[in-house]
Short mmCIF file of C-alpha atoms in Angstrom, two decimals:
data_model
loop_
_atom_site.label_atom_id
_atom_site.label_comp_id
_atom_site.label_asym_id
_atom_site.label_seq_id
_atom_site.Cartn_x
_atom_site.Cartn_y
_atom_site.Cartn_z
CA UNK A 1 -65.19 -73.76 -304.45
CA UNK A 2 -66.72 -75.91 -301.70
CA UNK A 3 -66.53 -74.96 -298.04
CA UNK A 4 -64.69 -77.34 -295.72
CA UNK A 5 -66.53 -75.98 -292.75
CA UNK A 6 -68.92 -78.42 -291.10
CA UNK A 7 -72.64 -77.77 -291.43
CA UNK A 8 -74.83 -77.02 -288.46
CA UNK A 9 -76.39 -80.46 -288.94
CA UNK A 10 -72.96 -82.10 -288.76
CA UNK A 11 -72.07 -80.12 -285.67
CA UNK A 12 -75.36 -81.10 -284.02
CA UNK A 13 -74.78 -84.76 -284.81
CA UNK A 14 -71.33 -84.42 -283.19
CA UNK A 15 -72.87 -83.15 -279.99
CA UNK A 16 -75.50 -85.83 -279.97
CA UNK A 17 -72.72 -88.45 -280.51
CA UNK A 18 -70.79 -87.00 -277.59
CA UNK A 19 -73.83 -87.11 -275.35
CA UNK A 20 -74.52 -90.67 -276.40
CA UNK A 21 -70.91 -91.70 -275.63
CA UNK A 22 -71.15 -90.06 -272.17
CA UNK A 23 -74.44 -91.83 -271.45
CA UNK A 24 -73.01 -95.28 -272.34
CA UNK A 25 -69.81 -94.66 -270.31
CA UNK A 26 -71.82 -93.59 -267.21
CA UNK A 27 -74.20 -96.52 -267.61
CA UNK A 28 -71.24 -98.87 -267.74
CA UNK A 29 -69.72 -97.32 -264.61
CA UNK A 30 -72.96 -97.66 -262.58
CA UNK A 31 -74.31 -100.92 -264.03
CA UNK A 32 -72.44 -103.05 -261.47
CA UNK A 33 -73.44 -100.97 -258.46
CA UNK A 34 -77.06 -100.00 -259.11
CA UNK A 35 -79.48 -102.87 -258.37
CA UNK A 36 -81.98 -101.82 -261.09
CA UNK A 37 -81.97 -101.48 -264.87
CA UNK A 38 -80.51 -98.14 -266.01
CA UNK A 39 -80.75 -96.23 -269.27
CA UNK A 40 -79.54 -92.66 -269.86
CA UNK A 41 -80.93 -90.75 -272.85
CA UNK A 42 -81.39 -87.30 -274.32
CA UNK A 43 -84.73 -85.73 -273.67
CA UNK A 44 -87.41 -86.33 -276.37
CA UNK A 45 -91.16 -86.44 -276.73
CA UNK A 46 -91.28 -89.77 -274.79
CA UNK A 47 -89.49 -88.04 -271.90
CA UNK A 48 -91.98 -85.20 -271.81
CA UNK A 49 -94.92 -87.61 -272.05
CA UNK A 50 -93.57 -89.64 -269.13
CA UNK A 51 -92.87 -86.46 -267.13
CA UNK A 52 -96.43 -85.21 -267.68
CA UNK A 53 -97.57 -88.36 -265.77
CA UNK A 54 -95.63 -87.29 -262.66
CA UNK A 55 -97.92 -86.13 -259.84
CA UNK A 56 -97.41 -82.45 -259.05
CA UNK A 57 -96.55 -82.60 -255.37
CA UNK A 58 -93.58 -80.23 -255.36
CA UNK A 59 -92.88 -76.66 -256.34
CA UNK A 60 -89.57 -75.07 -257.49
CA UNK A 61 -86.90 -74.91 -256.28
CA UNK A 62 -87.61 -78.28 -254.70
CA UNK A 63 -88.70 -80.04 -257.89
CA UNK A 64 -92.02 -79.53 -259.65
CA UNK A 65 -90.25 -77.96 -262.63
CA UNK A 66 -92.06 -77.44 -265.94
CA UNK A 67 -89.83 -79.65 -268.00
CA UNK A 68 -91.64 -78.87 -271.21
CA UNK A 69 -90.89 -75.18 -270.73
CA UNK A 70 -87.25 -75.80 -269.82
CA UNK A 71 -86.79 -78.22 -272.71
CA UNK A 72 -88.07 -75.59 -275.07
CA UNK A 73 -85.75 -73.03 -273.58
CA UNK A 74 -82.67 -75.27 -274.16
CA UNK A 75 -83.70 -76.95 -277.38
CA UNK A 76 -81.84 -74.54 -279.63
CA UNK A 77 -78.55 -74.92 -277.66
CA UNK A 78 -76.95 -77.70 -279.65
CA UNK A 79 -74.21 -78.16 -277.02
CA UNK A 80 -76.72 -78.37 -274.14
CA UNK A 81 -76.28 -80.78 -271.27
CA UNK A 82 -79.34 -82.97 -270.88
CA UNK A 83 -80.07 -86.34 -269.43
CA UNK A 84 -83.20 -88.39 -268.89
CA UNK A 85 -82.65 -91.19 -266.43
CA UNK A 86 -84.79 -94.33 -266.93
CA UNK A 87 -85.24 -97.65 -265.32
CA UNK A 88 -87.14 -99.85 -267.75
CA UNK A 89 -90.31 -97.83 -268.55
CA UNK A 90 -90.01 -95.51 -265.49
CA UNK A 91 -88.61 -91.98 -266.02
CA UNK A 92 -86.72 -91.58 -262.75
CA UNK A 93 -84.86 -88.27 -263.20
CA UNK A 94 -84.01 -85.29 -265.44
CA UNK A 95 -81.33 -82.69 -265.68
CA UNK A 96 -80.65 -79.75 -268.04
CA UNK A 97 -77.83 -77.31 -268.43
CA UNK A 98 -75.24 -75.83 -270.81
CA UNK A 99 -71.61 -74.95 -271.12
CA UNK A 100 -70.72 -71.32 -270.62
CA UNK A 101 -69.90 -69.29 -273.71
CA UNK A 102 -66.17 -69.57 -273.04
CA UNK A 103 -66.59 -73.28 -272.15
CA UNK A 104 -64.90 -72.84 -268.82
CA UNK A 105 -67.98 -74.03 -266.97
CA UNK A 106 -70.63 -76.67 -267.43
CA UNK A 107 -73.73 -75.21 -265.76
CA UNK A 108 -76.40 -77.57 -264.58
CA UNK A 109 -79.53 -75.45 -264.23
CA UNK A 110 -82.12 -77.97 -263.02
CA UNK A 111 -82.21 -81.50 -261.67
CA UNK A 112 -85.23 -83.46 -260.52
CA UNK A 113 -85.97 -87.01 -259.48
CA UNK A 114 -89.43 -88.52 -259.94
CA UNK A 115 -91.65 -87.77 -256.92
CA UNK A 116 -92.32 -91.35 -255.90
CA UNK A 117 -90.37 -94.37 -254.76
CA UNK A 118 -88.79 -95.43 -258.08
CA UNK A 119 -86.09 -98.07 -258.77
CA UNK A 120 -83.26 -95.47 -258.93
CA UNK A 121 -84.23 -93.57 -255.75
CA UNK A 122 -81.05 -92.16 -254.15
CA UNK A 123 -79.09 -92.50 -257.40
CA UNK A 124 -80.32 -89.47 -259.39
CA UNK A 125 -77.80 -86.93 -258.02
CA UNK A 126 -74.82 -89.32 -258.44
CA UNK A 127 -75.93 -90.17 -261.96
CA UNK A 128 -76.43 -86.52 -262.92
CA UNK A 129 -73.10 -85.63 -261.34
CA UNK A 130 -71.14 -88.34 -263.16
CA UNK A 131 -72.84 -87.49 -266.44
CA UNK A 132 -72.18 -83.82 -266.05
CA UNK A 133 -68.50 -84.44 -265.10
CA UNK A 134 -68.03 -86.61 -268.14
CA UNK A 135 -69.84 -84.16 -270.48
CA UNK A 136 -67.89 -81.23 -269.07
CA UNK A 137 -64.56 -82.94 -269.55
CA UNK A 138 -65.55 -83.94 -273.12
CA UNK A 139 -66.05 -80.28 -273.90
CA UNK A 140 -62.95 -79.03 -272.17
CA UNK A 141 -64.73 -77.30 -269.31
CA UNK A 142 -62.73 -76.58 -266.13
CA UNK A 143 -65.55 -76.19 -263.62
CA UNK A 144 -68.89 -77.93 -263.02
CA UNK A 145 -71.52 -75.61 -261.58
CA UNK A 146 -74.96 -76.35 -260.17
CA UNK A 147 -76.88 -73.11 -260.54
CA UNK A 148 -79.08 -72.05 -257.61
CA UNK A 149 -79.13 -75.37 -255.80
CA UNK A 150 -81.85 -75.72 -253.17
CA UNK A 151 -80.53 -76.20 -249.58
CA UNK A 152 -80.84 -80.02 -249.73
CA UNK A 153 -78.94 -80.24 -253.03
CA UNK A 154 -76.39 -77.75 -251.80
CA UNK A 155 -75.78 -79.96 -248.76
CA UNK A 156 -75.33 -83.06 -250.93
CA UNK A 157 -72.93 -81.12 -253.18
CA UNK A 158 -70.89 -79.87 -250.27
CA UNK A 159 -70.26 -83.47 -249.19
CA UNK A 160 -69.01 -84.13 -252.69
CA UNK A 161 -66.41 -81.41 -252.61
CA UNK A 162 -68.36 -78.56 -254.10
CA UNK A 163 -68.12 -74.99 -252.68
CA UNK A 164 -71.08 -72.69 -252.49
CA UNK A 165 -70.59 -69.31 -254.10
CA UNK A 166 -72.95 -66.49 -253.29
CA UNK A 167 -71.89 -63.89 -255.81
CA UNK A 168 -71.76 -60.28 -254.89
CA UNK A 169 -70.31 -58.81 -258.05
CA UNK A 170 -72.06 -58.33 -261.38
CA UNK A 171 -74.01 -61.63 -261.29
CA UNK A 172 -76.30 -62.32 -258.41
CA UNK A 173 -77.09 -66.01 -259.11
CA UNK A 174 -75.59 -68.32 -256.45
CA UNK A 175 -74.10 -71.65 -257.44
CA UNK A 176 -72.14 -74.63 -256.13
CA UNK A 177 -68.96 -75.44 -258.07
CA UNK A 178 -66.22 -77.99 -258.21
CA UNK A 179 -63.17 -78.19 -260.48
CA UNK A 180 -63.30 -80.99 -263.06
#
């Protein structure tokens, strides 16, 4: 008898289709208000190659992330949240995260904008936020969390209705969260 359960490949294709749908929806939302070409994509070898051309002027947690290392860490999570933000041939921003095991939270672990004056300067956080909200809703998450945001990001998130949680119980990682 044949199994009616979907294969891992089919499940992975479903997640990729969901990400693509979210990207196209967010692009459509922002296309009329951003004065530059915009393309949202999953991370791939072109993304890493473009990132490797970024000057190394910053250090974590204020950017300067090793995106190759982070991409490798998340590559086996088929339900991962990822977005590479492009304007024409310029990689302008990146973000990575994942839903919690119970799918109550979508956790955004790292966000970074390119360290130069690029065409989408000032739009990376709103684009990541909208993409994360749409992705979280698509997977039935209740909360959107940015894990260990630096002070500048935390301030931006506070103005967007997030609350900062400095945990004192079993987990010590602080985060900013907002209900979806």
